[in-house]
Structures are given as C-alpha cells and as structure tokens.
mmCIF file of C-alpha atoms in Angstrom:
data_model
loop_
_atom_site.group_PDB
_atom_site.id
_atom_site.type_symbol
_atom_site.label_atom_id
_atom_site.label_comp_id
_atom_site.label_asym_id
_atom_site.label_seq_id
_atom_site.Cartn_x
_atom_site.Cartn_y
_atom_site.Cartn_z
ATOM 1 C CA UNK A 1 -17.828 74.756 -21.638
ATOM 2 C CA UNK A 2 -19.985 71.957 -20.175
ATOM 3 C CA UNK A 3 -23.503 72.871 -21.361
ATOM 4 C CA UNK A 4 -25.152 70.217 -19.154
ATOM 5 C CA UNK A 5 -23.834 71.902 -16.006
ATOM 6 C CA UNK A 6 -24.007 75.536 -17.074
ATOM 7 C CA UNK A 7 -27.499 75.522 -18.601
ATOM 8 C CA UNK A 8 -30.210 78.099 -17.890
ATOM 9 C CA UNK A 9 -31.635 78.179 -14.364
ATOM 10 C CA UNK A 10 -35.397 77.968 -13.760
ATOM 11 C CA UNK A 11 -37.286 80.476 -11.630
ATOM 12 C CA UNK A 12 -39.135 78.343 -9.023
ATOM 13 C CA UNK A 13 -36.381 78.547 -6.357
ATOM 14 C CA UNK A 14 -33.940 81.256 -5.340
ATOM 15 C CA UNK A 15 -31.565 81.628 -8.248
ATOM 16 C CA UNK A 16 -28.415 81.741 -6.158
ATOM 17 C CA UNK A 17 -29.440 78.556 -4.320
ATOM 18 C CA UNK A 18 -30.152 76.725 -7.573
ATOM 19 C CA UNK A 19 -26.792 77.771 -8.999
ATOM 20 C CA UNK A 20 -25.057 76.631 -5.816
ATOM 21 C CA UNK A 21 -26.829 73.270 -5.814
ATOM 22 C CA UNK A 22 -26.158 72.587 -9.467
ATOM 23 C CA UNK A 23 -22.462 73.402 -9.153
ATOM 24 C CA UNK A 24 -22.175 71.402 -5.925
ATOM 25 C CA UNK A 25 -23.771 68.405 -7.657
ATOM 26 C CA UNK A 26 -21.310 68.738 -10.541
ATOM 27 C CA UNK A 27 -18.405 68.777 -8.068
ATOM 28 C CA UNK A 28 -19.789 65.762 -6.164
ATOM 29 C CA UNK A 29 -20.205 63.824 -9.413
ATOM 30 C CA UNK A 30 -16.718 64.897 -10.568
ATOM 31 C CA UNK A 31 -18.141 66.588 -13.663
ATOM 32 C CA UNK A 32 -16.177 69.530 -12.296
ATOM 33 C CA UNK A 33 -13.017 67.789 -11.030
ATOM 34 C CA UNK A 34 -10.870 69.202 -8.241
ATOM 35 C CA UNK A 35 -8.360 71.612 -9.774
ATOM 36 C CA UNK A 36 -10.480 72.438 -12.811
ATOM 37 C CA UNK A 37 -10.918 76.090 -13.792
ATOM 38 C CA UNK A 38 -14.402 77.590 -13.888
ATOM 39 C CA UNK A 39 -15.607 79.841 -16.703
ATOM 40 C CA UNK A 40 -15.542 83.593 -16.079
ATOM 41 C CA UNK A 41 -18.401 85.346 -14.270
ATOM 42 C CA UNK A 42 -19.653 86.765 -17.545
ATOM 43 C CA UNK A 43 -19.663 83.347 -19.198
ATOM 44 C CA UNK A 44 -21.412 81.761 -16.217
ATOM 45 C CA UNK A 45 -24.090 84.466 -16.160
ATOM 46 C CA UNK A 46 -24.787 83.910 -19.843
ATOM 47 C CA UNK A 47 -24.844 80.118 -19.519
ATOM 48 C CA UNK A 48 -27.093 80.065 -16.450
ATOM 49 C CA UNK A 49 -29.242 82.950 -17.704
ATOM 50 C CA UNK A 50 -28.958 84.781 -14.383
ATOM 51 C CA UNK A 51 -27.817 88.137 -13.077
ATOM 52 C CA UNK A 52 -24.306 88.723 -11.789
ATOM 53 C CA UNK A 53 -25.734 89.377 -8.301
ATOM 54 C CA UNK A 54 -27.328 85.908 -8.084
ATOM 55 C CA UNK A 55 -24.206 84.261 -9.472
ATOM 56 C CA UNK A 56 -21.861 86.030 -7.060
ATOM 57 C CA UNK A 57 -23.988 85.037 -4.061
ATOM 58 C CA UNK A 58 -23.823 81.381 -5.137
ATOM 59 C CA UNK A 59 -20.074 81.588 -5.731
ATOM 60 C CA UNK A 60 -19.565 83.267 -2.349
ATOM 61 C CA UNK A 61 -21.338 80.409 -0.560
ATOM 62 C CA UNK A 62 -19.451 77.747 -2.503
ATOM 63 C CA UNK A 63 -16.196 79.485 -1.618
ATOM 64 C CA UNK A 64 -17.147 79.756 2.078
ATOM 65 C CA UNK A 65 -17.833 76.013 2.112
ATOM 66 C CA UNK A 66 -14.409 75.267 0.635
ATOM 67 C CA UNK A 67 -15.704 73.870 -2.658
ATOM 68 C CA UNK A 68 -14.197 76.547 -4.898
ATOM 69 C CA UNK A 69 -11.373 79.053 -4.632
ATOM 70 C CA UNK A 70 -11.735 82.580 -5.973
ATOM 71 C CA UNK A 71 -8.487 84.435 -6.623
ATOM 72 C CA UNK A 72 -8.576 88.018 -7.820
ATOM 73 C CA UNK A 73 -6.894 88.234 -11.199
ATOM 74 C CA UNK A 74 -6.604 84.446 -11.532
ATOM 75 C CA UNK A 75 -10.226 83.378 -11.772
ATOM 76 C CA UNK A 76 -11.956 80.500 -10.023
ATOM 77 C CA UNK A 77 -11.135 76.828 -9.594
ATOM 78 C CA UNK A 78 -12.642 73.796 -7.896
ATOM 79 C CA UNK A 79 -10.896 72.887 -4.643
ATOM 80 C CA UNK A 80 -13.235 70.269 -3.192
ATOM 81 C CA UNK A 81 -13.944 69.797 0.510
ATOM 82 C CA UNK A 82 -10.750 69.193 2.465
ATOM 83 C CA UNK A 83 -10.491 66.838 5.432
ATOM 84 C CA UNK A 84 -9.916 69.765 7.790
ATOM 85 C CA UNK A 85 -13.045 71.513 6.467
ATOM 86 C CA UNK A 86 -15.206 68.479 7.243
ATOM 87 C CA UNK A 87 -13.707 68.159 10.727
ATOM 88 C CA UNK A 88 -14.118 71.882 11.442
ATOM 89 C CA UNK A 89 -17.817 71.722 10.558
ATOM 90 C CA UNK A 90 -18.368 68.793 12.926
ATOM 91 C CA UNK A 91 -16.338 70.537 15.638
ATOM 92 C CA UNK A 92 -18.653 73.534 15.387
ATOM 93 C CA UNK A 93 -21.752 71.333 15.538
ATOM 94 C CA UNK A 94 -20.582 69.479 18.650
ATOM 95 C CA UNK A 95 -19.526 72.707 20.364
ATOM 96 C CA UNK A 96 -22.984 74.165 19.810
ATOM 97 C CA UNK A 97 -24.709 70.989 21.094
ATOM 98 C CA UNK A 98 -22.488 70.543 24.175
ATOM 99 C CA UNK A 99 -24.534 69.480 27.222
ATOM 100 C CA UNK A 100 -24.984 66.482 29.527
ATOM 101 C CA UNK A 101 -26.802 64.523 26.816
ATOM 102 C CA UNK A 102 -23.920 64.991 24.385
ATOM 103 C CA UNK A 103 -21.400 63.948 27.047
ATOM 104 C CA UNK A 104 -23.346 60.711 27.617
ATOM 105 C CA UNK A 105 -23.514 60.068 23.859
ATOM 106 C CA UNK A 106 -19.778 60.659 23.449
ATOM 107 C CA UNK A 107 -19.073 58.229 26.290
ATOM 108 C CA UNK A 108 -21.045 55.538 24.454
ATOM 109 C CA UNK A 109 -19.385 56.201 21.081
ATOM 110 C CA UNK A 110 -15.895 56.057 22.573
ATOM 111 C CA UNK A 111 -16.665 52.772 24.339
ATOM 112 C CA UNK A 112 -17.890 51.262 21.076
ATOM 113 C CA UNK A 113 -15.122 52.410 18.743
ATOM 114 C CA UNK A 114 -11.854 53.232 20.507
ATOM 115 C CA UNK A 115 -10.790 49.667 21.383
ATOM 116 C CA UNK A 116 -11.051 48.742 17.685
ATOM 117 C CA UNK A 117 -9.221 51.935 16.718
ATOM 118 C CA UNK A 118 -6.365 50.960 19.049
ATOM 119 C CA UNK A 119 -6.314 47.491 17.491
ATOM 120 C CA UNK A 120 -6.117 48.904 13.961
ATOM 121 C CA UNK A 121 -3.415 51.374 15.036
ATOM 122 C CA UNK A 122 -1.351 48.437 16.341
ATOM 123 C CA UNK A 123 -1.520 46.904 12.883
ATOM 124 C CA UNK A 124 -0.989 50.034 10.774
ATOM 125 C CA UNK A 125 1.340 52.233 12.849
ATOM 126 C CA UNK A 126 4.730 53.343 11.559
ATOM 127 C CA UNK A 127 7.819 54.699 13.302
ATOM 128 C CA UNK A 128 6.636 58.308 13.053
ATOM 129 C CA UNK A 129 3.384 57.357 14.774
ATOM 130 C CA UNK A 130 5.263 55.603 17.565
ATOM 131 C CA UNK A 131 7.566 58.569 18.037
ATOM 132 C CA UNK A 132 4.630 60.995 18.203
ATOM 133 C CA UNK A 133 2.732 58.876 20.742
ATOM 134 C CA UNK A 134 5.829 58.390 22.899
ATOM 135 C CA UNK A 135 6.570 62.128 22.842
ATOM 136 C CA UNK A 136 2.983 62.787 23.888
ATOM 137 C CA UNK A 137 3.324 60.520 26.919
ATOM 138 C CA UNK A 138 6.534 62.291 27.942
ATOM 139 C CA UNK A 139 4.725 65.633 27.660
ATOM 140 C CA UNK A 140 1.968 64.304 29.904
ATOM 141 C CA UNK A 141 4.515 63.188 32.517
ATOM 142 C CA UNK A 142 6.288 66.563 32.429
ATOM 143 C CA UNK A 143 3.101 68.636 32.544
ATOM 144 C CA UNK A 144 2.451 70.603 35.724
ATOM 145 C CA UNK A 145 -0.543 68.890 37.414
ATOM 146 C CA UNK A 146 -1.945 72.316 38.254
ATOM 147 C CA UNK A 147 -2.188 73.156 34.554
ATOM 148 C CA UNK A 148 -5.462 71.310 34.040
ATOM 149 C CA UNK A 149 -6.121 72.746 30.577
ATOM 150 C CA UNK A 150 -2.720 71.755 29.158
ATOM 151 C CA UNK A 151 -2.966 68.292 30.690
ATOM 152 C CA UNK A 152 -6.418 67.857 29.137
ATOM 153 C CA UNK A 153 -5.102 68.948 25.726
ATOM 154 C CA UNK A 154 -2.214 66.456 25.928
ATOM 155 C CA UNK A 155 -4.578 63.658 26.967
ATOM 156 C CA UNK A 156 -6.833 64.484 24.014
ATOM 157 C CA UNK A 157 -3.851 64.448 21.647
ATOM 158 C CA UNK A 158 -2.894 60.933 22.798
ATOM 159 C CA UNK A 159 -6.193 59.523 21.559
ATOM 160 C CA UNK A 160 -6.047 61.591 18.380
ATOM 161 C CA UNK A 161 -2.553 60.275 17.583
ATOM 162 C CA UNK A 162 -3.803 56.703 17.927
ATOM 163 C CA UNK A 163 -6.659 57.465 15.529
ATOM 164 C CA UNK A 164 -4.168 58.955 13.060
ATOM 165 C CA UNK A 165 -1.959 55.868 13.414
ATOM 166 C CA UNK A 166 -4.719 53.816 11.767
ATOM 167 C CA UNK A 167 -3.952 55.708 8.530
ATOM 168 C CA UNK A 168 -7.659 55.595 7.757
ATOM 169 C CA UNK A 169 -9.022 59.105 7.045
ATOM 170 C CA UNK A 170 -12.590 58.018 7.855
ATOM 171 C CA UNK A 171 -11.489 57.161 11.390
ATOM 172 C CA UNK A 172 -9.937 60.606 11.721
ATOM 173 C CA UNK A 173 -13.004 62.405 10.323
ATOM 174 C CA UNK A 174 -15.275 60.458 12.668
ATOM 175 C CA UNK A 175 -13.240 60.754 15.860
ATOM 176 C CA UNK A 176 -11.360 64.063 15.753
ATOM 177 C CA UNK A 177 -14.468 66.216 16.389
ATOM 178 C CA UNK A 178 -15.289 63.976 19.360
ATOM 179 C CA UNK A 179 -11.738 64.226 20.678
ATOM 180 C CA UNK A 180 -11.885 68.019 20.345
ATOM 181 C CA UNK A 181 -14.466 68.019 23.167
ATOM 182 C CA UNK A 182 -12.418 65.841 25.529
ATOM 183 C CA UNK A 183 -10.460 68.711 27.135
ATOM 184 C CA UNK A 184 -13.724 70.508 27.871
ATOM 185 C CA UNK A 185 -15.251 67.348 29.331
ATOM 186 C CA UNK A 186 -12.104 66.515 31.283
ATOM 187 C CA UNK A 187 -11.969 69.984 32.830
ATOM 188 C CA UNK A 188 -15.532 69.554 34.077
ATOM 189 C CA UNK A 189 -15.000 66.098 35.531
ATOM 190 C CA UNK A 190 -11.382 65.620 36.611
ATOM 191 C CA UNK A 191 -10.697 68.822 38.525
ATOM 192 C CA UNK A 192 -11.426 67.137 41.878
ATOM 193 C CA UNK A 193 -10.538 63.510 41.084
ATOM 194 C CA UNK A 194 -7.359 62.511 42.908
ATOM 195 C CA UNK A 195 -4.921 59.892 41.657
ATOM 196 C CA UNK A 196 -6.281 59.697 38.123
ATOM 197 C CA UNK A 197 -3.259 61.411 36.565
ATOM 198 C CA UNK A 198 -0.917 58.556 37.523
ATOM 199 C CA UNK A 199 -3.429 55.901 36.458
ATOM 200 C CA UNK A 200 -3.948 57.639 33.108
ATOM 201 C CA UNK A 201 -0.196 57.742 32.459
ATOM 202 C CA UNK A 202 0.083 54.049 33.353
ATOM 203 C CA UNK A 203 -2.660 53.109 30.883
ATOM 204 C CA UNK A 204 -1.187 55.300 28.158
ATOM 205 C CA UNK A 205 2.184 53.582 28.583
ATOM 206 C CA UNK A 206 0.614 50.114 28.415
ATOM 207 C CA UNK A 207 -1.450 50.992 25.345
ATOM 208 C CA UNK A 208 1.620 52.444 23.651
ATOM 209 C CA UNK A 209 3.620 49.305 24.426
ATOM 210 C CA UNK A 210 0.933 47.105 22.853
ATOM 211 C CA UNK A 211 0.757 49.299 19.744
ATOM 212 C CA UNK A 212 4.549 49.328 19.509
ATOM 213 C CA UNK A 213 4.635 45.507 19.654
ATOM 214 C CA UNK A 214 1.731 45.326 17.180
ATOM 215 C CA UNK A 215 -0.227 43.313 19.706
ATOM 216 C CA UNK A 216 -3.735 44.106 18.483
ATOM 217 C CA UNK A 217 -5.537 42.114 21.177
ATOM 218 C CA UNK A 218 -3.722 43.803 24.065
ATOM 219 C CA UNK A 219 -4.089 47.252 22.488
ATOM 220 C CA UNK A 220 -7.833 46.737 22.228
ATOM 221 C CA UNK A 221 -8.270 45.248 25.707
ATOM 222 C CA UNK A 222 -6.150 47.900 27.414
ATOM 223 C CA UNK A 223 -8.009 50.702 25.669
ATOM 224 C CA UNK A 224 -11.283 49.099 26.715
ATOM 225 C CA UNK A 225 -10.136 48.921 30.364
ATOM 226 C CA UNK A 226 -8.918 52.522 30.214
ATOM 227 C CA UNK A 227 -12.234 53.709 28.815
ATOM 228 C CA UNK A 228 -14.368 51.727 31.270
ATOM 229 C CA UNK A 229 -12.566 53.458 34.123
ATOM 230 C CA UNK A 230 -12.892 56.831 32.413
ATOM 231 C CA UNK A 231 -16.564 56.270 31.617
ATOM 232 C CA UNK A 232 -17.334 55.356 35.239
ATOM 233 C CA UNK A 233 -15.894 58.693 36.348
ATOM 234 C CA UNK A 234 -17.912 60.592 33.745
ATOM 235 C CA UNK A 235 -21.119 58.742 34.625
ATOM 236 C CA UNK A 236 -20.664 59.540 38.317
ATOM 237 C CA UNK A 237 -20.209 63.197 37.396
ATOM 238 C CA UNK A 238 -23.375 63.142 35.275
ATOM 239 C CA UNK A 239 -25.469 61.484 37.999
ATOM 240 C CA UNK A 240 -24.144 63.843 40.693
ATOM 241 C CA UNK A 241 -24.785 66.960 38.603
ATOM 242 C CA UNK A 242 -28.381 66.207 37.594
#
C-alpha cells in the first residue's frame, strides 16, 4: 500500500473532501495509475484514520466524477476521466449559461478557430472521415426542410465530423460542447430565414471537396466564408431581439 497517499487525514477541513482531494491528486500525478486497484474500504479507513462514512462519501464523489469505478464484489479501481466525461461536463455548463451573451461568444470562438480546424482536417483526414462527412451531406440534402430540429442536428454533426477529422482530441474536447449548442441556436435564428438551406449545402459540399483534396488553404477560406455568412445572420438576430 502507498503510505504517502493513504496517510492519516487532518481535521481542519471536511474529512470526505480531504480524502477526495488527496486521491484526486494521486490520480492526476499518476501515483494511482488508471486501471490500478484500490485497497479495501477497511484498509483505506485505517490508513486515512477516518470513519467509513467519511470514506464512502469521498468514494461516491470520485465515482460520480468518473475517476474511480466501484463494482460490488470486485472492489474499486481507478478509471480516470474519459473524453466523454469532460465533454459532458462542458455541455452541461454551456446549457446552463445559454443566453444572448453566450451566443455572441460562441460566434466569436467559431470565427477564430473553425477555419484552422478545417485546414487541419484537410491534412489529417482519412477515408473513414471522408465517408462520414459525405454521408452527412447526403442526409442534409434528403432531410425534410420542415423538420427544423433534424436539419439543425445534421448541420451540427457536419462541423463535429470535421473537428474529429483532425484526429486531435483537444480540438474535439474544445469544440464539441460548442457544437452541441448549434441546433438550439439554429432553431432560434433560422426558422424564418429563406434560402439558407441551399446555400448551406453548397458551402458544405465545397468544404468537403477541399478537405477531400487535402487543399488546406481552400478548406480554411471556404469555412471562413461560410462562417462569416452564418455569423451575420446570428448578429442580425441578436440585434433584432434586444
């Protein structure tokens, strides 16, 4: 047992919080590597010098955060924070903060980053990425224009697939929570905008063609043009609704 990690807990702070923080720090520093088994509850209580109640509360919070896995009859092991867990937490944060200010901030972030994401996708994409993006465009074409929610979801997925085609998990972590709000934003803004469906499809096809040909410059420029047009529509909505 690692005595440095599982040493007695002081009494200045809540015991369960101190246990949680110490174990989280050990996981962050890889003193408790992903996949490693934790000592039993009894052993942990003795090592920390705490009650079972305080220990269980700390373990419950660590489990809820995705840092450990508790299996009845099999004990506990370190799982680490998964990519989906990080994205889900950001999704929740953005959902709770959703207002006109957040929409304006998202517009600015997309303008700054998405052209470069398209450029990187043109460099890194593989055949599976191309197939997924092409299928997405076909879904958009086939979608009933009256089904605004489905169309918004497909549009969102197009941008998410380009982010995934970079094969950089940091890009995905950063952008997926933003993309998760696009259907909600699109439903607010595009319901009464005529002709944008056809223009969107045209841009998606051009961006796909540039990514397919690994033309980084065109992929970036086309995404920038696409976003400038999109941002103008959003900004008009924001100014009209104030």
